[in-house]
Amino acid sequence: PVCSDADFVRRIFLDLTGVIPTAERARAFALDGRADKREQLIDALRHGRAREAGEGSEFGTRAGVAVSE
């Protein structure tokens, strides 16, 4: 990888949602052992599947991407 998982999860959340991930979400991403976890996170964020991205149940939308309020 070009960057660490910690850098990646923070950057992708900022880029696609405008907010940083929760500490719990960042930890869950770091512990995820799937080889395609980065692609899965990008797809979930881009397609508004916030639960798959590891966010809570209260959502709004910004530019078509689900974000926690």
Coordinates of N, CA and C in Angstrom, one line a residue:
P1 N 0.8 -1.2 0.0 CA 0.0 0.0 0.0 C 0.9 1.3 0.0
V2 N 0.3 2.3 -0.6 CA 1.0 3.6 -0.7 C 1.0 4.3 0.7
C3 N -0.1 4.1 1.5 CA -0.2 4.7 2.8 C -0.7 3.7 3.8
S4 N -0.6 4.0 5.0 CA -1.1 3.1 6.1 C -2.6 3.1 6.1
D5 N -3.1 2.0 6.7 CA -4.6 1.9 6.9 C -5.2 3.1 7.6
A6 N -4.5 3.6 8.6 CA -5.0 4.8 9.4 C -5.1 6.0 8.5
D7 N -4.0 6.2 7.7 CA -4.1 7.4 6.8 C -5.2 7.2 5.8
F8 N -5.3 6.0 5.2 CA -6.2 5.7 4.2 C -7.7 6.0 4.7
V9 N -8.0 5.4 5.8 CA -9.4 5.5 6.3 C -9.8 6.9 6.6
R10 N -8.9 7.7 7.1 CA -9.1 9.1 7.4 C -9.3 9.9 6.1
R11 N -8.4 9.7 5.2 CA -8.4 10.4 3.9 C -9.7 10.1 3.1
I12 N -10.0 8.8 3.0 CA -11.2 8.4 2.2 C -12.5 8.9 2.8
F13 N -12.6 8.9 4.1 CA -13.8 9.5 4.8 C -13.8 11.0 4.5
L14 N -12.7 11.7 4.6 CA -12.7 13.1 4.4 C -13.0 13.4 2.9
D15 N -12.4 12.7 2.0 CA -12.7 12.9 0.6 C -14.1 12.7 0.2
L16 N -14.7 11.6 0.7 CA -16.0 11.2 0.2 C -17.2 11.7 1.0
T17 N -16.9 12.0 2.3 CA -18.0 12.4 3.1 C -17.8 13.8 3.7
G18 N -16.6 14.3 3.8 CA -16.3 15.6 4.4 C -16.1 15.5 5.9
V19 N -16.2 14.4 6.4 CA -15.9 14.2 7.9 C -14.9 13.1 8.1
I20 N -14.3 13.1 9.3 CA -13.4 12.0 9.6 C -14.1 10.8 10.2
P21 N -13.6 9.6 10.1 CA -14.3 8.5 10.7 C -14.3 8.6 12.2
T22 N -15.2 7.9 12.9 CA -15.2 7.8 14.3 C -13.9 6.9 14.7
A23 N -13.5 7.1 15.9 CA -12.4 6.3 16.4 C -12.7 4.8 16.3
E24 N -14.0 4.4 16.6 CA -14.4 3.0 16.5 C -14.3 2.5 15.1
R25 N -14.7 3.4 14.1 CA -14.7 3.0 12.7 C -13.2 2.8 12.3
A26 N -12.4 3.7 12.7 CA -11.0 3.6 12.2 C -10.3 2.4 12.8
R27 N -10.6 2.0 14.1 CA -10.1 0.8 14.7 C -10.6 -0.4 14.0
A28 N -11.9 -0.4 13.7 CA -12.5 -1.6 13.0 C -11.9 -1.8 11.6
F29 N -11.6 -0.7 10.9 CA -11.0 -0.8 9.6 C -9.6 -1.4 9.7
A30 N -8.8 -0.9 10.7 CA -7.5 -1.4 10.9 C -7.4 -2.9 11.2
L31 N -8.4 -3.3 12.0 CA -8.5 -4.8 12.3 C -9.1 -5.7 11.3
D32 N -9.7 -5.1 10.3 CA -10.3 -5.9 9.2 C -9.3 -6.6 8.4
G33 N -9.4 -7.9 8.3 CA -8.3 -8.7 7.7 C -8.6 -9.0 6.2
R34 N -9.7 -8.5 5.6 CA -9.9 -8.7 4.2 C -8.9 -8.0 3.3
A35 N -8.5 -8.7 2.3 CA -7.5 -8.1 1.3 C -8.1 -7.0 0.6
D36 N -9.4 -7.0 0.4 CA -10.1 -5.9 -0.4 C -10.8 -4.9 0.5
K37 N -10.4 -4.7 1.7 CA -11.1 -3.8 2.6 C -11.2 -2.4 2.1
R38 N -10.1 -1.9 1.5 CA -10.1 -0.6 1.0 C -11.1 -0.4 -0.1
E39 N -11.2 -1.3 -1.1 CA -12.2 -1.2 -2.1 C -13.6 -1.3 -1.6
Q40 N -13.8 -2.2 -0.6 CA -15.1 -2.4 0.0 C -15.6 -1.1 0.7
L41 N -14.7 -0.4 1.4 CA -15.0 0.9 2.1 C -15.3 1.9 1.1
I42 N -14.5 2.1 0.0 CA -14.8 3.1 -1.0 C -16.2 2.8 -1.6
D43 N -16.5 1.6 -2.0 CA -17.8 1.3 -2.6 C -18.9 1.6 -1.6
A44 N -18.8 1.3 -0.4 CA -19.8 1.5 0.6 C -20.0 3.0 0.8
L45 N -19.0 3.8 0.8 CA -19.1 5.3 1.0 C -19.7 5.9 -0.3
R46 N -19.2 5.5 -1.4 CA -19.6 6.1 -2.7 C -21.1 5.8 -2.9
H47 N -21.6 4.6 -2.5 CA -22.9 4.2 -2.8 C -23.9 4.4 -1.7
G48 N -23.4 5.2 -0.6 CA -24.3 5.5 0.5 C -24.7 4.4 1.4
R49 N -23.9 3.3 1.3 CA -24.2 2.2 2.2 C -23.4 2.4 3.5
A50 N -23.9 3.3 4.3 CA -23.2 3.7 5.5 C -23.0 2.6 6.5
R51 N -24.0 1.8 6.7 CA -23.8 0.6 7.6 C -22.6 -0.2 7.2
E52 N -22.5 -0.5 6.0 CA -21.3 -1.3 5.5 C -20.0 -0.5 5.7
A53 N -20.1 0.8 5.7 CA -18.9 1.6 6.0 C -18.6 1.7 7.4
G54 N -19.5 1.2 8.3 CA -19.3 1.1 9.7 C -19.8 2.3 10.5
E55 N -20.7 3.1 9.9 CA -21.2 4.2 10.6 C -22.5 3.9 11.4
G56 N -23.0 4.8 12.2 CA -24.2 4.6 13.0 C -25.5 4.6 12.3
S57 N -26.6 4.8 13.0 CA -27.9 4.7 12.3 C -28.5 6.0 11.9
E58 N -27.9 7.1 12.4 CA -28.5 8.4 12.1 C -27.7 9.0 10.9
F59 N -28.4 9.2 9.8 CA -27.7 9.7 8.6 C -28.3 10.8 7.9
G60 N -27.5 11.6 7.3 CA -28.0 12.7 6.4 C -27.3 12.4 5.1
T61 N -27.4 13.2 4.1 CA -26.7 13.0 2.9 C -26.0 14.2 2.4
R62 N -24.8 14.1 1.9 CA -24.1 15.2 1.4 C -23.5 14.7 0.1
A63 N -23.9 15.3 -1.0 CA -23.5 15.0 -2.4 C -23.8 13.5 -2.7
G64 N -24.9 13.0 -2.1 CA -25.3 11.6 -2.4 C -24.6 10.6 -1.6
V65 N -23.8 11.0 -0.6 CA -23.1 10.0 0.2 C -23.6 10.1 1.6
A66 N -24.0 9.0 2.2 CA -24.5 9.0 3.5 C -23.4 9.4 4.5
V67 N -23.7 10.3 5.4 CA -22.8 10.7 6.4 C -23.5 10.7 7.8
S68 N -22.8 10.5 8.9 CA -23.4 10.6 10.2 C -23.5 12.1 10.5
E69 N -24.6 12.4 11.2 CA -24.9 13.8 11.6 C -24.3 14.1 12.9

